[in-house]
Each structure stands twice: as C-alpha cells, then as structure tokens.
Short mmCIF file of C-alpha atoms in Angstrom, two decimals:
data_model
loop_
_atom_site.label_atom_id
_atom_site.label_comp_id
_atom_site.label_asym_id
_atom_site.label_seq_id
_atom_site.Cartn_x
_atom_site.Cartn_y
_atom_site.Cartn_z
CA MET A 190 -200.57 -85.11 98.84
CA SER A 191 -200.76 -85.52 102.93
CA PRO A 192 -203.10 -83.71 105.38
CA ARG A 193 -200.41 -82.72 106.76
CA ARG A 194 -198.92 -80.84 104.13
CA ILE A 195 -201.92 -79.53 102.77
CA TRP A 196 -202.67 -77.62 106.33
CA SER A 197 -199.34 -76.28 105.96
CA ARG A 198 -199.62 -74.87 102.70
CA GLN A 199 -203.04 -73.40 103.34
CA SER A 200 -201.61 -71.91 106.68
CA ARG A 201 -199.03 -70.35 105.12
CA GLU A 202 -201.36 -68.82 102.60
CA VAL A 203 -203.50 -67.40 105.26
CA GLN A 204 -200.42 -66.39 106.82
CA GLY A 205 -199.83 -64.04 103.67
CA MET A 206 -203.42 -62.64 103.65
CA LEU A 207 -203.15 -61.36 107.09
CA LEU A 208 -199.39 -60.22 106.69
CA SER A 209 -200.92 -58.08 103.28
CA LEU A 210 -204.09 -56.65 105.59
CA LEU A 211 -201.34 -55.51 107.91
CA SER A 212 -199.12 -54.16 105.52
CA ALA A 213 -202.25 -51.96 104.36
CA ALA A 214 -203.38 -50.93 108.12
CA CYS A 215 -199.51 -49.98 108.60
CA MET A 216 -199.49 -47.23 105.57
CA GLY A 217 -202.10 -45.78 107.01
CA ILE A 218 -200.03 -44.54 109.23
CA THR A 219 -197.47 -43.27 106.36
CA TYR A 220 -200.30 -41.22 104.66
CA VAL A 221 -201.25 -39.41 107.77
CA ALA A 222 -197.89 -38.45 109.37
CA SER A 223 -196.47 -37.51 105.87
CA LYS A 224 -199.04 -35.15 104.82
CA TYR A 225 -198.48 -33.72 108.68
CA VAL A 226 -194.51 -33.57 107.84
CA LEU A 227 -195.08 -32.09 104.34
CA ARG A 228 -196.44 -28.90 106.15
CA THR A 229 -192.86 -28.02 106.94
CA ILE A 230 -190.29 -29.20 104.37
CA ASN A 231 -190.36 -30.63 100.85
CA PRO A 232 -190.90 -34.41 99.42
CA GLU A 233 -187.50 -34.35 98.36
CA THR A 234 -185.96 -33.94 101.72
CA PHE A 235 -188.70 -35.80 103.22
CA VAL A 236 -187.76 -39.09 101.19
CA VAL A 237 -183.79 -38.67 102.13
CA PHE A 238 -184.97 -39.15 105.62
CA TRP A 239 -187.93 -41.69 105.54
CA PHE A 240 -185.83 -44.29 103.56
CA ALA A 241 -182.81 -43.32 105.54
CA MET A 242 -184.82 -44.51 108.90
CA GLY A 243 -186.00 -48.06 106.78
CA SER A 244 -182.14 -48.61 105.90
CA ILE A 245 -181.22 -48.69 109.61
CA TYR A 246 -184.30 -50.41 111.04
CA SER A 247 -183.74 -52.93 108.40
CA PHE A 248 -180.20 -53.20 109.17
CA LEU A 249 -180.80 -53.46 112.62
CA LEU A 250 -183.37 -56.09 112.43
CA LEU A 251 -180.59 -58.07 109.93
CA MET A 252 -177.92 -57.66 113.22
CA LYS A 253 -180.39 -59.23 115.69
CA ARG A 254 -180.96 -62.11 113.29
CA GLY A 255 -177.10 -62.43 112.65
CA ARG A 256 -177.57 -61.91 108.87
CA GLN A 257 -175.71 -59.03 108.13
CA ILE A 258 -173.51 -60.83 106.00
CA GLU A 259 -176.43 -61.46 103.84
CA LEU A 260 -175.61 -58.00 102.62
CA PHE A 261 -172.73 -58.31 101.05
CA ARG A 262 -172.91 -61.84 99.37
CA LYS A 263 -171.25 -61.77 95.64
CA ASP A 264 -174.62 -63.22 94.31
CA ASN A 265 -177.28 -61.25 95.24
CA PRO A 266 -179.44 -59.75 92.60
CA TRP A 267 -177.44 -56.39 92.16
CA LYS A 268 -179.44 -55.47 88.89
CA HIS A 269 -183.03 -56.04 90.77
CA LEU A 270 -181.88 -54.36 93.90
CA MET A 271 -180.35 -51.27 91.73
CA GLY A 272 -183.27 -50.75 89.86
CA LEU A 273 -185.79 -51.17 92.93
CA GLY A 274 -183.91 -48.58 94.57
CA LEU A 275 -184.32 -45.87 91.50
CA ALA A 276 -187.81 -46.90 90.87
CA SER A 277 -188.83 -46.35 94.31
CA ALA A 278 -186.96 -43.08 94.59
CA VAL A 279 -188.82 -41.99 91.88
CA ALA A 280 -192.09 -43.02 92.88
CA ILE A 281 -192.10 -42.08 96.51
CA ILE A 282 -191.25 -38.49 95.51
CA LEU A 283 -194.12 -38.11 93.13
CA PHE A 284 -196.35 -40.06 95.88
CA PHE A 285 -195.52 -37.47 98.63
CA TYR A 286 -195.73 -34.32 96.15
CA ALA A 287 -199.38 -35.90 95.75
CA ILE A 288 -200.20 -36.06 98.94
CA GLN A 289 -198.80 -32.55 99.60
CA LEU A 290 -201.46 -31.44 97.20
CA ILE A 291 -204.53 -33.46 98.16
CA ASP A 292 -206.37 -34.79 100.45
CA PRO A 293 -204.85 -38.62 101.50
CA THR A 294 -207.24 -40.80 101.35
CA ILE A 295 -207.61 -39.80 97.68
CA VAL A 296 -204.65 -40.21 97.51
CA SER A 297 -204.74 -43.84 98.96
CA PHE A 298 -207.79 -44.88 96.71
CA TYR A 299 -205.95 -43.42 93.40
CA THR A 300 -202.41 -45.48 94.09
CA ARG A 301 -204.47 -48.67 94.15
CA ALA A 302 -203.74 -48.31 90.37
CA ASP A 303 -200.40 -50.05 91.36
CA ASN A 304 -202.43 -53.13 92.16
CA VAL A 305 -203.59 -52.96 88.15
CA PHE A 306 -199.82 -52.18 87.04
CA ALA A 307 -198.40 -54.98 89.27
CA VAL A 308 -200.99 -57.59 87.90
CA LEU A 309 -200.11 -56.32 84.19
CA LEU A 310 -196.18 -56.70 84.52
CA GLY A 311 -196.66 -59.88 86.44
CA VAL A 312 -198.20 -61.46 83.59
CA LEU A 313 -195.62 -59.89 81.01
CA PHE A 314 -192.43 -60.78 83.34
CA LEU A 315 -193.70 -63.40 85.77
CA ARG A 316 -195.75 -65.57 83.71
CA GLU A 317 -198.65 -65.08 85.39
CA ARG A 318 -201.92 -65.87 83.65
CA PHE A 319 -204.65 -63.05 82.94
CA ASN A 320 -208.35 -64.00 82.32
CA SER A 321 -211.40 -62.35 81.38
CA PHE A 322 -212.87 -61.53 85.00
CA GLU A 323 -209.24 -59.83 86.07
CA GLY A 324 -210.17 -57.43 82.80
CA LEU A 325 -213.52 -56.81 84.15
CA GLY A 326 -211.71 -55.70 87.43
CA VAL A 327 -209.64 -53.53 85.66
CA ALA A 328 -212.29 -52.10 83.60
CA ILE A 329 -214.06 -51.43 87.45
CA ALA A 330 -211.08 -49.99 88.83
CA LEU A 331 -210.79 -47.36 85.71
CA LEU A 332 -213.97 -46.46 86.00
CA GLY A 333 -213.63 -45.45 89.51
CA SER A 334 -211.03 -43.12 88.58
CA LEU A 335 -212.67 -41.23 85.50
CA VAL A 336 -215.37 -41.26 88.81
CA THR A 337 -213.04 -39.85 91.21
CA THR A 338 -211.46 -37.14 88.72
CA TYR A 339 -215.18 -35.94 87.40
CA ARG A 340 -215.34 -31.96 87.49
CA GLY A 341 -212.49 -32.31 90.19
CA GLY A 342 -210.70 -29.23 89.61
CA ASP A 343 -206.82 -28.56 88.20
CA LEU A 344 -205.39 -29.35 91.41
CA LEU A 345 -207.13 -32.65 92.01
CA MET A 346 -206.08 -33.50 88.08
CA ILE A 347 -202.32 -32.63 89.13
CA GLY A 348 -202.23 -34.45 92.39
CA LEU A 349 -203.60 -37.54 90.38
CA SER A 350 -201.90 -37.33 87.53
CA LEU A 351 -198.72 -37.63 90.06
CA CYS A 352 -200.53 -40.64 91.79
CA LEU A 353 -200.84 -42.69 88.35
CA LEU A 354 -197.01 -42.23 87.61
CA SER A 355 -196.25 -43.12 91.18
CA SER A 356 -198.41 -45.88 90.78
CA ILE A 357 -196.65 -47.24 87.62
CA LEU A 358 -193.43 -46.96 88.99
CA GLU A 359 -194.84 -48.88 92.28
CA GLY A 360 -195.93 -51.89 89.86
CA VAL A 361 -192.48 -52.03 88.55
CA THR A 362 -190.68 -52.08 91.87
CA VAL A 363 -193.61 -54.87 93.29
CA VAL A 364 -192.45 -57.05 90.08
CA LEU A 365 -188.67 -56.32 91.28
CA VAL A 366 -189.05 -57.20 94.59
CA LYS A 367 -190.94 -60.74 93.41
CA LEU A 368 -187.62 -61.32 91.79
CA ALA A 369 -185.14 -60.34 94.43
CA VAL A 370 -186.80 -62.23 97.05
CA ARG A 371 -186.39 -65.49 95.19
CA LYS A 372 -182.40 -65.15 95.93
CA VAL A 373 -182.25 -62.98 99.39
CA SER A 374 -184.16 -61.92 102.49
CA PRO A 375 -187.09 -59.59 102.18
CA VAL A 376 -185.29 -57.66 104.79
CA VAL A 377 -181.79 -57.49 102.62
CA VAL A 378 -184.15 -56.14 99.56
CA ILE A 379 -185.55 -53.80 102.15
CA PHE A 380 -182.14 -52.33 103.08
CA TYR A 381 -181.24 -51.93 99.83
CA ARG A 382 -184.38 -50.15 98.39
CA SER A 383 -183.77 -47.61 101.41
CA LEU A 384 -180.54 -47.30 101.18
CA LEU A 385 -180.47 -46.71 97.66
CA ALA A 386 -183.75 -44.42 97.19
CA SER A 387 -182.35 -42.24 100.25
CA SER A 388 -178.67 -41.97 98.42
CA LEU A 389 -180.95 -40.88 95.45
CA ALA A 390 -182.81 -38.62 96.65
CA LEU A 391 -180.03 -36.96 98.66
CA LEU A 392 -177.62 -36.46 95.50
CA TYR A 393 -180.82 -35.01 93.49
CA GLY A 394 -181.50 -32.62 96.71
CA LEU A 395 -178.09 -31.25 96.72
CA LEU A 396 -177.77 -31.02 92.87
CA THR A 397 -181.38 -28.88 92.95
CA GLY A 398 -180.37 -27.30 96.26
CA ARG A 399 -184.01 -28.40 97.55
CA LEU A 400 -182.77 -30.50 100.66
CA GLN A 401 -183.76 -28.91 103.71
CA MET A 402 -182.95 -29.73 107.67
CA PRO A 403 -185.82 -30.41 109.60
CA THR A 404 -186.22 -29.74 113.25
CA GLY A 405 -186.20 -32.39 115.99
CA LYS A 406 -189.59 -32.73 116.05
CA VAL A 407 -189.84 -33.67 112.96
CA LEU A 408 -187.46 -35.41 112.98
CA LEU A 409 -188.58 -37.51 115.79
CA ILE A 410 -192.01 -37.90 113.91
CA ILE A 411 -190.23 -39.27 110.69
CA ALA A 412 -188.67 -41.88 112.96
CA ALA A 413 -191.24 -42.81 114.83
CA ALA A 414 -193.95 -43.00 111.33
CA SER A 415 -191.06 -44.44 109.32
CA LEU A 416 -190.79 -47.85 111.93
CA GLY A 417 -194.60 -48.14 112.64
CA GLY A 418 -195.67 -46.88 108.99
CA SER A 419 -193.81 -47.84 106.18
CA PHE A 420 -190.95 -49.92 107.18
CA MET A 421 -193.48 -52.53 108.98
CA ALA A 422 -195.86 -52.11 106.00
CA ASN A 423 -192.88 -53.11 103.95
CA VAL A 424 -191.53 -56.33 106.15
CA THR A 425 -195.20 -57.33 106.16
CA PHE A 426 -195.60 -56.98 102.76
CA TYR A 427 -192.63 -58.29 101.70
CA ALA A 428 -193.27 -61.34 103.55
CA ALA A 429 -196.69 -61.80 102.07
CA LEU A 430 -195.27 -62.37 98.33
CA ALA A 431 -192.66 -64.97 100.25
CA ARG A 432 -196.48 -66.84 100.43
CA LEU A 433 -198.48 -65.97 97.87
CA ASP A 434 -198.14 -64.82 94.71
CA VAL A 435 -197.93 -61.03 93.77
CA THR A 436 -201.38 -60.62 92.38
CA ARG A 437 -203.33 -62.27 95.29
CA ALA A 438 -200.87 -60.28 97.90
CA THR A 439 -200.89 -56.82 96.42
CA ALA A 440 -205.03 -57.03 95.77
CA ILE A 441 -205.22 -57.84 99.64
CA LYS A 442 -204.01 -54.43 100.38
CA THR A 443 -206.37 -52.89 98.51
CA MET A 444 -208.27 -52.48 101.91
CA GLN A 445 -205.11 -49.84 102.77
CA PRO A 446 -207.58 -46.46 101.75
CA PHE A 447 -210.29 -47.51 104.43
CA PHE A 448 -207.39 -47.59 107.61
CA VAL A 449 -206.17 -43.81 105.56
CA LEU A 450 -209.47 -43.11 105.66
CA LEU A 451 -210.09 -43.76 109.22
CA ALA A 452 -206.43 -42.39 110.18
CA ALA A 453 -206.98 -39.11 108.41
CA TYR A 454 -210.37 -38.62 110.07
CA LEU A 455 -208.88 -38.81 113.64
CA ALA A 456 -205.79 -37.11 112.72
CA PHE A 457 -207.59 -34.14 110.39
CA THR A 458 -211.18 -34.77 111.05
CA THR A 459 -211.64 -34.30 107.26
CA LEU A 460 -213.12 -36.26 104.84
CA PRO A 461 -212.92 -36.82 100.93
CA SER A 462 -216.37 -35.70 99.07
CA SER A 463 -218.91 -38.34 98.79
CA GLN A 464 -218.06 -38.77 94.77
CA GLN A 465 -214.61 -39.05 95.63
CA LEU A 466 -215.65 -41.79 98.31
CA LEU A 467 -217.54 -43.38 95.74
CA GLY A 468 -215.02 -43.32 93.18
CA GLY A 469 -212.41 -44.85 95.41
CA ALA A 470 -214.74 -47.53 96.49
CA ILE A 471 -215.19 -48.46 92.68
CA ILE A 472 -211.61 -48.70 92.22
CA VAL A 473 -211.25 -50.65 95.71
CA THR A 474 -213.96 -53.15 93.90
CA GLY A 475 -212.56 -53.80 90.57
CA ILE A 476 -209.32 -54.64 92.51
CA LEU A 477 -211.14 -57.25 94.32
CA CYS A 478 -212.29 -58.61 91.21
CA LEU A 479 -208.57 -59.09 90.33
CA LEU A 480 -208.17 -61.10 93.37
CA TYR A 481 -211.33 -63.34 92.54
CA GLY A 482 -210.35 -63.65 88.88
CA ARG A 483 -206.40 -64.67 90.60
CA ARG A 484 -208.22 -67.19 92.39
CA MET A 485 -209.87 -68.89 89.34
CA VAL A 486 -206.25 -68.65 87.18
CA ARG A 487 -204.48 -71.99 87.00
CA ARG A 488 -200.98 -71.33 87.84
CA PRO A 489 -198.46 -72.52 84.60
CA GLU A 490 -195.88 -75.55 85.34
CA GLY A 491 -192.81 -74.67 87.50
CA VAL A 492 -194.27 -71.22 89.00
CA GLY A 493 -195.34 -71.73 92.14
CA THR A 494 -195.79 -69.38 95.18
CA LEU A 495 -192.21 -68.71 96.96
CA VAL A 496 -191.71 -70.18 100.33
CA LEU A 497 -188.46 -69.04 102.27
CA GLU A 498 -188.23 -67.13 105.35
CA PRO A 499 -188.20 -63.32 105.94
#
C-alpha cells in the first residue's frame, strides 16, 4: 500500500473521530434546550416540532446540494428507514420524559448505555467482533450504572429506567443507520428519520389528545436548538459512521456528558451529586474500554469502514 493511500485512510479516520466529538458537543445544546422547553410543553409535542425542524433542515441541505432526487429513488432502503423512524420516535419520547424528570447531565451519562447496545447489536448483525477487553468495558459501564442509581430514590429510578429503554432503541437506530448509509447519503437518512419520527409522534399526540401548540418564543427556541443541536449532531455523527466503524464512532461520542455538564451548569447553575458524577465517570470509563478493545479487534474479511460522501 502506497504512503498516499495510508495517509488518505488515516486522514479519514481522524475526520471521523473529530466528527464524533463534534456531534457530542452539539448534543449538549439539545439536552439543555429540551430541559428548558419541557417546562411549558409535553414531550410528545416537543418531538413533533423537534423532528419537523430536522426534516426541514435536511431537505434544505439536500436542495442546496442539488441532491433532493435521492429522496425518491426506488432502491432506497425503505425497510431500514421505516424502522429507523419508528425506533427514533419512541426512543426520543422516552428520552425527553427522562429529561423532564431528572437532571440532564445524569440523563446524558446514563444514556451512554446506547454505546453498549450499539456494540452488542453491531456484533450480532454487522459481524463486528467482540473481545474480552470489551467485555470488561461493558462490566465497568454496568458498575457505573449501579453507582449512579444506588439509593437514588423513586424519581431517579423512573427517569433512569426511561433512559435505559431509550438507550436500547438508540442502539437499534445506530445499526439501522449503519445499514442505511451503505445505500444512501446520511442526509437522506436524517430526513426520513426526522420526517417519520415527527409524523408518528403527531399521530400519537392526536390520538391521545396530548398535542399542544407552543408559543412563538418556544417555537423559536426549538428551531434554533434543533439546528445547532440535534440536526448538526446527527449530520456529524452519521458522517462519522461513514468513516469509522460503528463501535469506534459511538465510543468517541461518550465525551458527550461532559459537554452537557458544562452547558447545564451555565444555563441552570446546577450540578449532579458527587455520587452521580462518580457513577457517570465510571460509565464513561467503561465505554472508553470498549473503544480500546475495538482497536484490538481484527475486522472480519470483507467488512471494512464505509467511505462515502455525506
């Protein structure tokens, strides 16, 4: 292999790592903005408008690139996209209920469990290997979860249970994204994820009578935070998945709670307890063990890192 090809491959890996880290930073905006907005509207309503904004932004980006025709191709992975929309809608509603109940930093630490589920599902469905060091990482992450929840009270347990269910579904979405971006641009995936999740949440809100109309101020906050937070986080993370394997990309994203911690303190001047911070740090340590263990894995023949333009 020529030095130029080696440099090109390494350069793309570095790009993927930086994109994963940027995605984590952008998500800090999402946690803080949602905590603020959920004081006035319920999670179902928030999901409808949040994902609607995401679908608009992704459609505008496709139009700017002259690639909107990609939305209507017959060979698009429709089953994967439909599954992604459904899993995302349920996962994000549970996530926002958790945000409404407990401190956003705790939610951020605990939802890093989606890394564990993404790894396990990647092993099961994407033929990515799993070694003993990664098993140690999973065990450490579980220990961190126990430390976080020890004598935490009923409200904390309810919130963290919602986080756990949301994380399982997020692990499913990561695998579906990895499969979908083999055939379409990550921006197309974001569009359908957002459109379907918003539509399903709207249907649920109408059927249950839970749909509300936000004020103009709240809509502006949702629009701004959706662009700078969730939309940019997904664009950068899905682009990272095109350059890195699913395990490494999700493991790097474990830096997210520390960005949330800073943003939450600046916005609300609140901090979790020392026990909760310790548990969160242990969870992150466990996920980083997953990253290190993944670097020790030799990928099976024919399963390489995807290379495509986002």
